[in-house]
CSV table of C-alpha atoms in Angstrom, one decimal:
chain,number,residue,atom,x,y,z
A,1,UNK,CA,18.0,-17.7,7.9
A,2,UNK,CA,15.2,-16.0,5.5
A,3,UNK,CA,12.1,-17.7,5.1
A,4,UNK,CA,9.2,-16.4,3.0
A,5,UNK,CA,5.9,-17.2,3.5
A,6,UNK,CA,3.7,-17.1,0.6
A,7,UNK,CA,3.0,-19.2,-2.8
A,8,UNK,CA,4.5,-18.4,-5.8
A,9,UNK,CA,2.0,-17.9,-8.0
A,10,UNK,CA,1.0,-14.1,-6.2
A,11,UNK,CA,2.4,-11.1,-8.0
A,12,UNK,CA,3.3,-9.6,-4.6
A,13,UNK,CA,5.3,-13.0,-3.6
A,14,UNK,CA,7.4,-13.3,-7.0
A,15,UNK,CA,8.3,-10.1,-6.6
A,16,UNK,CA,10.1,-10.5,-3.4
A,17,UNK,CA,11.3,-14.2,-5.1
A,18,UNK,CA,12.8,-12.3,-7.8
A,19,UNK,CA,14.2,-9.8,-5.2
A,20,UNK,CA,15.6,-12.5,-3.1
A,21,UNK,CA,17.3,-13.4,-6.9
A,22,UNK,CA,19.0,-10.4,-7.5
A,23,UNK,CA,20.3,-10.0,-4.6
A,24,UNK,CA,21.2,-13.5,-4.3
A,25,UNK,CA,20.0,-14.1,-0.4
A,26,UNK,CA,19.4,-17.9,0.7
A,27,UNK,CA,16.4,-18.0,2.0
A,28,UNK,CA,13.9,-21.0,2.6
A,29,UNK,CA,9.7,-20.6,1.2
A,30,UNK,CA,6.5,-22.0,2.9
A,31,UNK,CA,4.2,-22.4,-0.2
A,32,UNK,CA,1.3,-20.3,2.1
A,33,UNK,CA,-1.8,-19.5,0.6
A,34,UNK,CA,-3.5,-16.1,1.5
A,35,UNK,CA,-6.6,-16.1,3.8
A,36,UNK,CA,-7.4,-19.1,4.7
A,37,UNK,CA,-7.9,-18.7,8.2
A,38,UNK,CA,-5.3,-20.3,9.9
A,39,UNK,CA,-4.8,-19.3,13.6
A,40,UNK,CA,-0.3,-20.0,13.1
A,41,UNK,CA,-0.2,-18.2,10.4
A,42,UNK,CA,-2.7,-15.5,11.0
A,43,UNK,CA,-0.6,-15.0,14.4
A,44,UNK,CA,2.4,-14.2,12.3
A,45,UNK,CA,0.2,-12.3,9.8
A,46,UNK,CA,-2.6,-10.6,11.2
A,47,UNK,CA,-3.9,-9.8,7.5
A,48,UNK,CA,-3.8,-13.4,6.5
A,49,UNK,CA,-1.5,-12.3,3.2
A,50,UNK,CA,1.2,-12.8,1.1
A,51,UNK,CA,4.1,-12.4,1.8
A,52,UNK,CA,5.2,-12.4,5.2
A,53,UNK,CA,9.2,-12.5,5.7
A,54,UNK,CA,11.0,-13.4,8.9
A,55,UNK,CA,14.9,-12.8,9.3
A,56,UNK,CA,15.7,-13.6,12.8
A,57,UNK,CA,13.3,-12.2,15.4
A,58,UNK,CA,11.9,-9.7,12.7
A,59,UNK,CA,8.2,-10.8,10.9
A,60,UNK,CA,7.1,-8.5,8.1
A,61,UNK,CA,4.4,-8.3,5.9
A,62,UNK,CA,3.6,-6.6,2.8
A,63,UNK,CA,6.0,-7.0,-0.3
A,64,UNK,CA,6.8,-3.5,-0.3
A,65,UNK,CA,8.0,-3.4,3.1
A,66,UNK,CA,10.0,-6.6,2.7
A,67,UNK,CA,11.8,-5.1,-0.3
A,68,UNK,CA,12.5,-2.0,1.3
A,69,UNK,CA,13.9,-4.0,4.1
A,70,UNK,CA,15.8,-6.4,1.9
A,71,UNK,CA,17.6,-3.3,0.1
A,72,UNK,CA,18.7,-1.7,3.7
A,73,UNK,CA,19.6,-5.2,5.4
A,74,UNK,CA,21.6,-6.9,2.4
A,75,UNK,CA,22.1,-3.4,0.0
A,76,UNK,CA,24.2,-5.8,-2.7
A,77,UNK,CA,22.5,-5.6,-6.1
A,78,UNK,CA,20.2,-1.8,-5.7
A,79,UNK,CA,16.4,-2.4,-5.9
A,80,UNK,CA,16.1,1.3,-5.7
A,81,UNK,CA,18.1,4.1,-7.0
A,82,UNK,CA,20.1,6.0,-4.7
A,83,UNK,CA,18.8,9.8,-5.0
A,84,UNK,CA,16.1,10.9,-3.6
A,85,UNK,CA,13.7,12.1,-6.7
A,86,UNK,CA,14.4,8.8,-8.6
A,87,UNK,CA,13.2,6.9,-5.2
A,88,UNK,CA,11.0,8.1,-5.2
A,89,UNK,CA,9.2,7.8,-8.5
A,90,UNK,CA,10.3,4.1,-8.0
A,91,UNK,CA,8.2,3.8,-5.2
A,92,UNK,CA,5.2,5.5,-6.9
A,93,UNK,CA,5.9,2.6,-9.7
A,94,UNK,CA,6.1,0.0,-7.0
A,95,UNK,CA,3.1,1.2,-5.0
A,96,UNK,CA,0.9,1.7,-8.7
A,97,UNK,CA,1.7,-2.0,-9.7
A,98,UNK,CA,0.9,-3.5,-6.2
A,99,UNK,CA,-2.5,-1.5,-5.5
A,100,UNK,CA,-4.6,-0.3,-8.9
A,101,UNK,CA,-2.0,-2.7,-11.5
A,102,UNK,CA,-2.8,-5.6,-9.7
A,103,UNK,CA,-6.0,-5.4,-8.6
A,104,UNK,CA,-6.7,-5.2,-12.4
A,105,UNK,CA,-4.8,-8.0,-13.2
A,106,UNK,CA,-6.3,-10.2,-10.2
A,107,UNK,CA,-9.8,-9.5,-11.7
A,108,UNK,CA,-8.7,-10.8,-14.8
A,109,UNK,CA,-6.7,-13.9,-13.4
A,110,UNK,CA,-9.5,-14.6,-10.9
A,111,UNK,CA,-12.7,-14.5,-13.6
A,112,UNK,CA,-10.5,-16.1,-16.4
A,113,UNK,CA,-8.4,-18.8,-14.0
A,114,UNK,CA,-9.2,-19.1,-11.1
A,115,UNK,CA,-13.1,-19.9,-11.6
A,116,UNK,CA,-13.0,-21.9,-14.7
A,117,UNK,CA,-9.7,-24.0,-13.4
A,118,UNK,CA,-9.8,-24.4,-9.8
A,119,UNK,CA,-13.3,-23.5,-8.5
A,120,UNK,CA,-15.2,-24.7,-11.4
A,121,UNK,CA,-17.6,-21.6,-12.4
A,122,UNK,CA,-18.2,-20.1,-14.4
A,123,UNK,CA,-16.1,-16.5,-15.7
A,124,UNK,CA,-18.4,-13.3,-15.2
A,125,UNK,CA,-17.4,-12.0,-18.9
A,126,UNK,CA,-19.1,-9.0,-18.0
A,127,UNK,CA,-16.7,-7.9,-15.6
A,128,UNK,CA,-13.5,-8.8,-17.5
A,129,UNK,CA,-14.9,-6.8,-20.2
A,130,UNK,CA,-15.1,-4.1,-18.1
A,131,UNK,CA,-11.5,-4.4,-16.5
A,132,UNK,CA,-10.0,-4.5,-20.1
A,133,UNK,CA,-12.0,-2.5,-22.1
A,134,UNK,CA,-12.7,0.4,-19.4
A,135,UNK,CA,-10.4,0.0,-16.6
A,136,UNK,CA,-7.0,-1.0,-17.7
A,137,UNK,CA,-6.8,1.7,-20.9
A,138,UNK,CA,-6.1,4.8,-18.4
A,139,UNK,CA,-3.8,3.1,-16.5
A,140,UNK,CA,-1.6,1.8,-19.8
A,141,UNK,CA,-2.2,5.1,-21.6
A,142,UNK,CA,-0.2,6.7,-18.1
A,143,UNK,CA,2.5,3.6,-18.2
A,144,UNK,CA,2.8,4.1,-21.5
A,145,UNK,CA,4.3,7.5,-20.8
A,146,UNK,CA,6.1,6.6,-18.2
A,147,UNK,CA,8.5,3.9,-19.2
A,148,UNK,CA,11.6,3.8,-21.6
A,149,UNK,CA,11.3,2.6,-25.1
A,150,UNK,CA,14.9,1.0,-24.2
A,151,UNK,CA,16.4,-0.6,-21.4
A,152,UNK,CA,14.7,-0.2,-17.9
A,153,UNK,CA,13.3,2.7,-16.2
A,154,UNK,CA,16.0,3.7,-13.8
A,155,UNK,CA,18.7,2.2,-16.3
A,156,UNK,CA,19.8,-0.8,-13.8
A,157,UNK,CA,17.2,-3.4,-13.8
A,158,UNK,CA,15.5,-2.9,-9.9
A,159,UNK,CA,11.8,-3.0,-8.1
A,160,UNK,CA,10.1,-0.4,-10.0
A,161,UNK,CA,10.2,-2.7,-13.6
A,162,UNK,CA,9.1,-5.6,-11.6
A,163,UNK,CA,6.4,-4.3,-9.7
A,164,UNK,CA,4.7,-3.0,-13.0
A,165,UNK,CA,5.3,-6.6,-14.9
A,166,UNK,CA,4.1,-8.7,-12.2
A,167,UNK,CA,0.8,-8.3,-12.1
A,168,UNK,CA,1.0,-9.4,-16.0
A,169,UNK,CA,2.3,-12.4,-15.0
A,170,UNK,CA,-0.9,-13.7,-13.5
A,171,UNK,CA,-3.2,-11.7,-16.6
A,172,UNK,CA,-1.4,-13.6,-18.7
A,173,UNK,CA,-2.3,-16.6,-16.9
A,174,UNK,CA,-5.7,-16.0,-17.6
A,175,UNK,CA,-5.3,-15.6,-21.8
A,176,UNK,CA,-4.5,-11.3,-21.6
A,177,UNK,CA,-2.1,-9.6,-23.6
A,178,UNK,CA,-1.1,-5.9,-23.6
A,179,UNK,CA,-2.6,-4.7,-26.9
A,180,UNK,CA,1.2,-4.3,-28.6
A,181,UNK,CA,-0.6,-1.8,-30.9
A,182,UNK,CA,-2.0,0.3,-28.6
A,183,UNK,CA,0.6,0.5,-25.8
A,184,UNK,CA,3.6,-0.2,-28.3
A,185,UNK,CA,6.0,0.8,-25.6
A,186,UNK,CA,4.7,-0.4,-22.3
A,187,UNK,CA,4.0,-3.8,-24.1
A,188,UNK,CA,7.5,-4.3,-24.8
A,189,UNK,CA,8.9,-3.1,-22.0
A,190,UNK,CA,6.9,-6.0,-19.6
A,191,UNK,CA,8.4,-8.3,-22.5
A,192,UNK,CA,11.7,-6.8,-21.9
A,193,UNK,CA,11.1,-7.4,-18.4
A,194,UNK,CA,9.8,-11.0,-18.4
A,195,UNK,CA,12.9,-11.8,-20.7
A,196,UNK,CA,15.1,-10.7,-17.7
A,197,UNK,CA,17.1,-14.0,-16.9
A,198,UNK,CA,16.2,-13.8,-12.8
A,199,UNK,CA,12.7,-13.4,-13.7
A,200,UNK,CA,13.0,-16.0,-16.5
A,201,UNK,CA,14.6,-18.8,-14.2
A,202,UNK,CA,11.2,-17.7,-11.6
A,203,UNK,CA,8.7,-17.8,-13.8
A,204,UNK,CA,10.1,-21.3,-14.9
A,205,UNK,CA,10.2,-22.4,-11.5
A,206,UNK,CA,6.2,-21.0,-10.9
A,207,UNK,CA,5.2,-22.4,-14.3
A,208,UNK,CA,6.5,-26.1,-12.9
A,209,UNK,CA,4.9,-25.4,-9.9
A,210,UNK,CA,1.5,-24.7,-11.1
A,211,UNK,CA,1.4,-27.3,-13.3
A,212,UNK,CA,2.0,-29.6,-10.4
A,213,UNK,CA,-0.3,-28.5,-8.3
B,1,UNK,CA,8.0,25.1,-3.4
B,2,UNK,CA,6.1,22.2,-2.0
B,3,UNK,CA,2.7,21.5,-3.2
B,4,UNK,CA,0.3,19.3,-1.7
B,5,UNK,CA,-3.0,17.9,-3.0
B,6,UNK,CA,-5.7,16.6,-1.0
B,7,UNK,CA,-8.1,17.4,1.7
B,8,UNK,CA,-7.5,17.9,5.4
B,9,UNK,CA,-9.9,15.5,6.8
B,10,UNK,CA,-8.2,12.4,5.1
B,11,UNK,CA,-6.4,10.3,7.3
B,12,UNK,CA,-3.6,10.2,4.6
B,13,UNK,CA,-3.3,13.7,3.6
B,14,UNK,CA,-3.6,13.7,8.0
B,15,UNK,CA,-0.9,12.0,8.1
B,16,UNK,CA,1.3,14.2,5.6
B,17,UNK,CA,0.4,16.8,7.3
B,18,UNK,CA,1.9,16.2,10.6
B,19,UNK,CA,5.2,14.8,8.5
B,20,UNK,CA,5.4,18.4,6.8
B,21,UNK,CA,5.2,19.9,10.4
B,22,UNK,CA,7.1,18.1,12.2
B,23,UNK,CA,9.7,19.0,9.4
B,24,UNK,CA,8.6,22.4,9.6
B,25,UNK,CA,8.7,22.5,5.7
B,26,UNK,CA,7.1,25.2,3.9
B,27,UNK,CA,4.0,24.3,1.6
B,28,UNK,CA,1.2,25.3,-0.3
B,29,UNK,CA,-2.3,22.7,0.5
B,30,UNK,CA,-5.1,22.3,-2.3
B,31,UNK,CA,-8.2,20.8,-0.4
B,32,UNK,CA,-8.6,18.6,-3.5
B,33,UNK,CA,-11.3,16.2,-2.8
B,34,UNK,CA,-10.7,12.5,-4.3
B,35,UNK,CA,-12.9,10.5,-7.1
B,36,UNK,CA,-13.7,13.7,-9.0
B,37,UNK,CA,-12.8,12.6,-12.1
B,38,UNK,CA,-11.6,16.3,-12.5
B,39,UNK,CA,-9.4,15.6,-15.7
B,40,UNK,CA,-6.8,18.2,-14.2
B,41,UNK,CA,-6.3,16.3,-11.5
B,42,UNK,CA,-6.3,12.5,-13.2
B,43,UNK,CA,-3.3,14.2,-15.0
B,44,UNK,CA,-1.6,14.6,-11.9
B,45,UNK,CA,-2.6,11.6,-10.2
B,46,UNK,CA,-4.2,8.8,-12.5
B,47,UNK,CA,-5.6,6.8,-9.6
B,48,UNK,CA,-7.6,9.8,-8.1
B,49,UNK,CA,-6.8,9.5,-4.9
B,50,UNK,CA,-5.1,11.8,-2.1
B,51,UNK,CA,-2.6,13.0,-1.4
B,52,UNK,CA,-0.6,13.7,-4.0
B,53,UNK,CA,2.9,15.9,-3.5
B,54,UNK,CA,4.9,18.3,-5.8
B,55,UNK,CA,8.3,19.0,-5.7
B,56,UNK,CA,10.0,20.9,-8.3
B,57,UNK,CA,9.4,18.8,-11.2
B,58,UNK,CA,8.4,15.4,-8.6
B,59,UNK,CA,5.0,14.5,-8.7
B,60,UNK,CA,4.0,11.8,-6.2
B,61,UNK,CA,1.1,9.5,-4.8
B,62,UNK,CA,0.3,8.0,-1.8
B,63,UNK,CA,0.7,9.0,1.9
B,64,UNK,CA,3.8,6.2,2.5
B,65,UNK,CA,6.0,7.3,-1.2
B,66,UNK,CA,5.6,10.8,0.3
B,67,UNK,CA,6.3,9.8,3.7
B,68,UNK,CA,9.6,8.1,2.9
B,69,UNK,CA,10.0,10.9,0.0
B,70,UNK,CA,10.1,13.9,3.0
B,71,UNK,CA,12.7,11.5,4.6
B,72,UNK,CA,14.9,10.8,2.1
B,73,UNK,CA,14.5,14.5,1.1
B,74,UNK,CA,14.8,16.6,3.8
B,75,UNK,CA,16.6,14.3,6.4
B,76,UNK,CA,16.2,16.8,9.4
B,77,UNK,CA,13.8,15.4,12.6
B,78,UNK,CA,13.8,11.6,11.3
B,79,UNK,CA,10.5,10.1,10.8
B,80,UNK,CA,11.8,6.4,10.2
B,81,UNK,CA,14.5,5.0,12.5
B,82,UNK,CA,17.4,4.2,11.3
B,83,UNK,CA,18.5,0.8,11.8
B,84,UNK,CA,17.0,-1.6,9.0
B,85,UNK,CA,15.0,-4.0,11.4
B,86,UNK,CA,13.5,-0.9,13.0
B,87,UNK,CA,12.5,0.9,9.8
B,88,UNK,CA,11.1,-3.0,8.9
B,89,UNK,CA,9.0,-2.4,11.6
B,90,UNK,CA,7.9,1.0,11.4
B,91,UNK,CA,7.2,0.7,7.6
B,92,UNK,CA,5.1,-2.4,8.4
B,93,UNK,CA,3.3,-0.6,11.4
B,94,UNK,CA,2.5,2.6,8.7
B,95,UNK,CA,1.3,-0.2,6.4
B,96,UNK,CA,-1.2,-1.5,8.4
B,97,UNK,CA,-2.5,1.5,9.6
B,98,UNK,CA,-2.6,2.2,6.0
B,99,UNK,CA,-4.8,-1.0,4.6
B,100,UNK,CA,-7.2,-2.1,7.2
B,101,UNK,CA,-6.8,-0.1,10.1
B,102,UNK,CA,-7.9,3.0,7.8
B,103,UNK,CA,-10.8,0.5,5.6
B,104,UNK,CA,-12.4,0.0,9.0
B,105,UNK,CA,-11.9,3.5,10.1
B,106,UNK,CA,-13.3,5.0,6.9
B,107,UNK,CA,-16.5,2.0,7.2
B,108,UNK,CA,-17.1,4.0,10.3
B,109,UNK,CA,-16.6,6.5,9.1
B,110,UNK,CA,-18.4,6.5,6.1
B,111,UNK,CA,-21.5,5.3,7.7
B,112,UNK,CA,-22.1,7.2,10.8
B,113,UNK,CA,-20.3,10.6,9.4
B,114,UNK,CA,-20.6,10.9,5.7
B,115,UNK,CA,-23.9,9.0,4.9
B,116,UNK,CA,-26.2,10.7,7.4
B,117,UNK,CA,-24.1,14.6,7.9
B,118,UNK,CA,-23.4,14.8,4.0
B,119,UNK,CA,-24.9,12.4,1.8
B,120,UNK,CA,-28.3,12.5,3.7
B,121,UNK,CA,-28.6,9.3,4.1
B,122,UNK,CA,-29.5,6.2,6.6
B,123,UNK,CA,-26.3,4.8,8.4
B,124,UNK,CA,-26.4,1.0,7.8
B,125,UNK,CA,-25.7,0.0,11.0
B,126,UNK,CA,-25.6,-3.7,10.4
B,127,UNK,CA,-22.2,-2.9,8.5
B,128,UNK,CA,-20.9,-0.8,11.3
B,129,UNK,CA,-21.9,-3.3,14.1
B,130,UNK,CA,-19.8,-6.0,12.0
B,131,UNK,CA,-17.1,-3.6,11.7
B,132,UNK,CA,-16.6,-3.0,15.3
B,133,UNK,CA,-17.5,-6.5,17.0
B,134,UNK,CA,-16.1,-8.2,14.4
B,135,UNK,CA,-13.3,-6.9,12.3
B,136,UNK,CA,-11.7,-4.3,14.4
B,137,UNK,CA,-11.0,-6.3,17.6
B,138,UNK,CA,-8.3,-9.1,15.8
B,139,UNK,CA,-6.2,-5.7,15.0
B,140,UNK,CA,-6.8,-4.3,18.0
B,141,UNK,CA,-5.9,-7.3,19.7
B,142,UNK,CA,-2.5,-7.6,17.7
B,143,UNK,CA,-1.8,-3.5,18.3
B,144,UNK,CA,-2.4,-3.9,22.0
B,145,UNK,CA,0.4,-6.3,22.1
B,146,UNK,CA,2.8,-4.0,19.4
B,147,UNK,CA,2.6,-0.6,20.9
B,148,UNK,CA,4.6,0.4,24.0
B,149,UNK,CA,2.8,1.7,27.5
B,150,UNK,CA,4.5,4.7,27.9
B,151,UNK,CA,6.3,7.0,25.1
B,152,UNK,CA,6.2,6.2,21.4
B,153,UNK,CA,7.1,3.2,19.4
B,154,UNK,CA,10.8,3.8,18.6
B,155,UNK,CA,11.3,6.4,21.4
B,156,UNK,CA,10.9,9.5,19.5
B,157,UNK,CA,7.6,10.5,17.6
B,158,UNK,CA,7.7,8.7,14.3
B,159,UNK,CA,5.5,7.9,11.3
B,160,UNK,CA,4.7,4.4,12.6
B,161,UNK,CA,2.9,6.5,15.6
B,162,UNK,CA,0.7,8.8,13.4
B,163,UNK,CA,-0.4,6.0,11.4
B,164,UNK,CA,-1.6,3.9,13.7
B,165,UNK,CA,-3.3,6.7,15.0
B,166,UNK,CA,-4.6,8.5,11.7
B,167,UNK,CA,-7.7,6.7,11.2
B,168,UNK,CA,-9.0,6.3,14.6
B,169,UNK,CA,-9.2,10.4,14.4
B,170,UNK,CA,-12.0,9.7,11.3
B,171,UNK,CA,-13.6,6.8,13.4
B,172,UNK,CA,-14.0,9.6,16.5
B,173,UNK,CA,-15.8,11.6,14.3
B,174,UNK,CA,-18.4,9.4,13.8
B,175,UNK,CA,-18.3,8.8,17.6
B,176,UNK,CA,-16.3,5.6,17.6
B,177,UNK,CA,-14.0,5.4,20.7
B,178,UNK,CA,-11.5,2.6,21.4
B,179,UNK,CA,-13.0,0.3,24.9
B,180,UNK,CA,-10.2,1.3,27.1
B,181,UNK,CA,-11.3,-1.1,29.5
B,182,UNK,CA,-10.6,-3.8,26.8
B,183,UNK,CA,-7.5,-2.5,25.3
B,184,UNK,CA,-6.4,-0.2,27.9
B,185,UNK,CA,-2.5,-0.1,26.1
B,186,UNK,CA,-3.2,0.8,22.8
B,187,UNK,CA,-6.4,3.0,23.5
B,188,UNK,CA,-3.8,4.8,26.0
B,189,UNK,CA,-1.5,5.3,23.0
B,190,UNK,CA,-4.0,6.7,20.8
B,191,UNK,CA,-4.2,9.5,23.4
B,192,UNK,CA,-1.0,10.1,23.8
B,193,UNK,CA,-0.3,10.2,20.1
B,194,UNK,CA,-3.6,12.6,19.6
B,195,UNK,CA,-2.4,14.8,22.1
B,196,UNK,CA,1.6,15.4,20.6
B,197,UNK,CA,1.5,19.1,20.3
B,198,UNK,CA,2.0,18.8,16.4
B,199,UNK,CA,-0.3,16.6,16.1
B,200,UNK,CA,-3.3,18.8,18.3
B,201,UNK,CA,-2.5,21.8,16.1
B,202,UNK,CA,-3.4,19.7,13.4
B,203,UNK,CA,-6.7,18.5,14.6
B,204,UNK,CA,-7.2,21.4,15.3
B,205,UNK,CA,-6.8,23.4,11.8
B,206,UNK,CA,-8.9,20.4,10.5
B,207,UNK,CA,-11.7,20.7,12.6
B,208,UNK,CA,-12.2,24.0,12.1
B,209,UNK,CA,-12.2,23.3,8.3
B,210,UNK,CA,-14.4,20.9,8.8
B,211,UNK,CA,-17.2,23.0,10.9
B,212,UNK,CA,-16.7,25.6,8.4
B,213,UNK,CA,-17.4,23.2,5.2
């Protein structure tokens, strides 16, 4: 059986969640939270994050790596396209919304969530100003040229569109909204995305989850 | 043709380096230097990092979407295995050497190579003292266990192998070596990895770059 470690709340976990979806693989989750030091689970993760995924005897970390192993293992429902050129401008997607996308994001969800609702400080205003004012307009003026008006960006709905609406998940946690103005395009597309019934019926699940917690 | 962005001395652009050779694909290198906020170049690649590829009309980031890129590409002398738990592992192992295997490298790096040699400054050597008596030896602990005591990880000379060994190559400059006495295995490997003929002819370009620089 396939159990995921990891809570559901992390970008990099519901991606592999909605992965898991599409391609409609039982699996069981350990609601683990990143980092915090404990010797089992640092044993099976030697960087202390989310996710890790076991199948068997094989432990893997890293989202990326899990999907890419989830698409060779069970390859029902693509993630990927299947030529090379488009594979790799999905990966470049994937890898852009897990590294510089969602380090972003985090700051935002961190400063304008995280401290105010769960660690009770205060939100360095400052630095959110920066991330959305400085930082996140290059990166949207690039996405913006890089995904359809219509539909998704390899036609079939697969990793690349959910690595770069993730991370806007957990930014929209925190209050953010794509300026729909500004980034007319990429801002509907992560609404297209969201709208997606697998990711609906996740971030339902997460919402309930968070709530709860 | 191909075309690949960034300079030798990165462990990443390293690390594409020995994929393109042990290929033996054709290629043009620009020694493009990351962080320049050279507009050109943020055109190309909008998180300024290297390397970056070209292929016909492809443009792609990051050592690993390259990596698997070259693979899917131009299948001859495999650089993944190709059974799905295997590549699992070998896309983890490239991962880690990747995130903090190359941040701990490139502390060491940083501090003992680029501060005082380029920068002309003083090495903090509280910061490299935590780096290798504190954060390094978990990993190395873990990769002593992973890697095998003879030969390469999956038999045959793979891209789990060069990036596990990447880094360590930017450590040595700043005089870091691995305590064989404490993990005689995977120091062993590093050896044997360094010394693949591909790899030496490499090192060997490079460091004659370097000296000339």
């Amino acid at each position: 059986v396939i159990i995921l470690h990891g809570a559901s709340a992390s970008p990099f976990v519901r991606k592999v969640l909605i992965a898991l979806a599409l391609k409609e693989l039982p699996f069981e989750q350990i609601q683990q939270i990143p980092f915090t030091r404990d010797p089992v689970y640092r044993n099976i993760n030697p960087l202390e994050k989310i996710p890790t995924l076991q199948d068997g005897e094989l432990t893997i970390c890293d989202s990326t790596v899990i999907c890419e192993y989830l698409e060779d293992a069970y390859p029902r429902s693509a993630l990927y396209p299947d030529n090379a050129v488009d594979k790799a401008r999905a990966r470049w997607y994937e890898e852009l919304g897990g590294t510089r996308v969602a380090e972003l994001a985090a700051g935002i969800f961190f400063q304008r969530f995280m401290r105010p609702m769960v660690l009770k400080q205060e939100t360095d205003e400052e630095l959110v100003k920066k991330i959305i004012d400085k930082q996140l307009p290059p990166i949207l003026d690039y996405l913006e040229a890089q995904v359809p008006a219509e539909g998704f960006i390899f036609g079939d709905f697969m990793i690349a569109d959910i690595s770069l609406m993730s991370p806007f998940v957990n930014a929209g946690y925190a209050g953010y909204e794509i300026d729909s103005a500004r980034w007319p395009v990429f801002s509907d597309f992560v609404g297209r995305v969201t709208a997606h019934p697998v990711v609906n019926q996740i971030l339902v699940a997460e919402a309930a989850l968070m709530g709860r917690s």
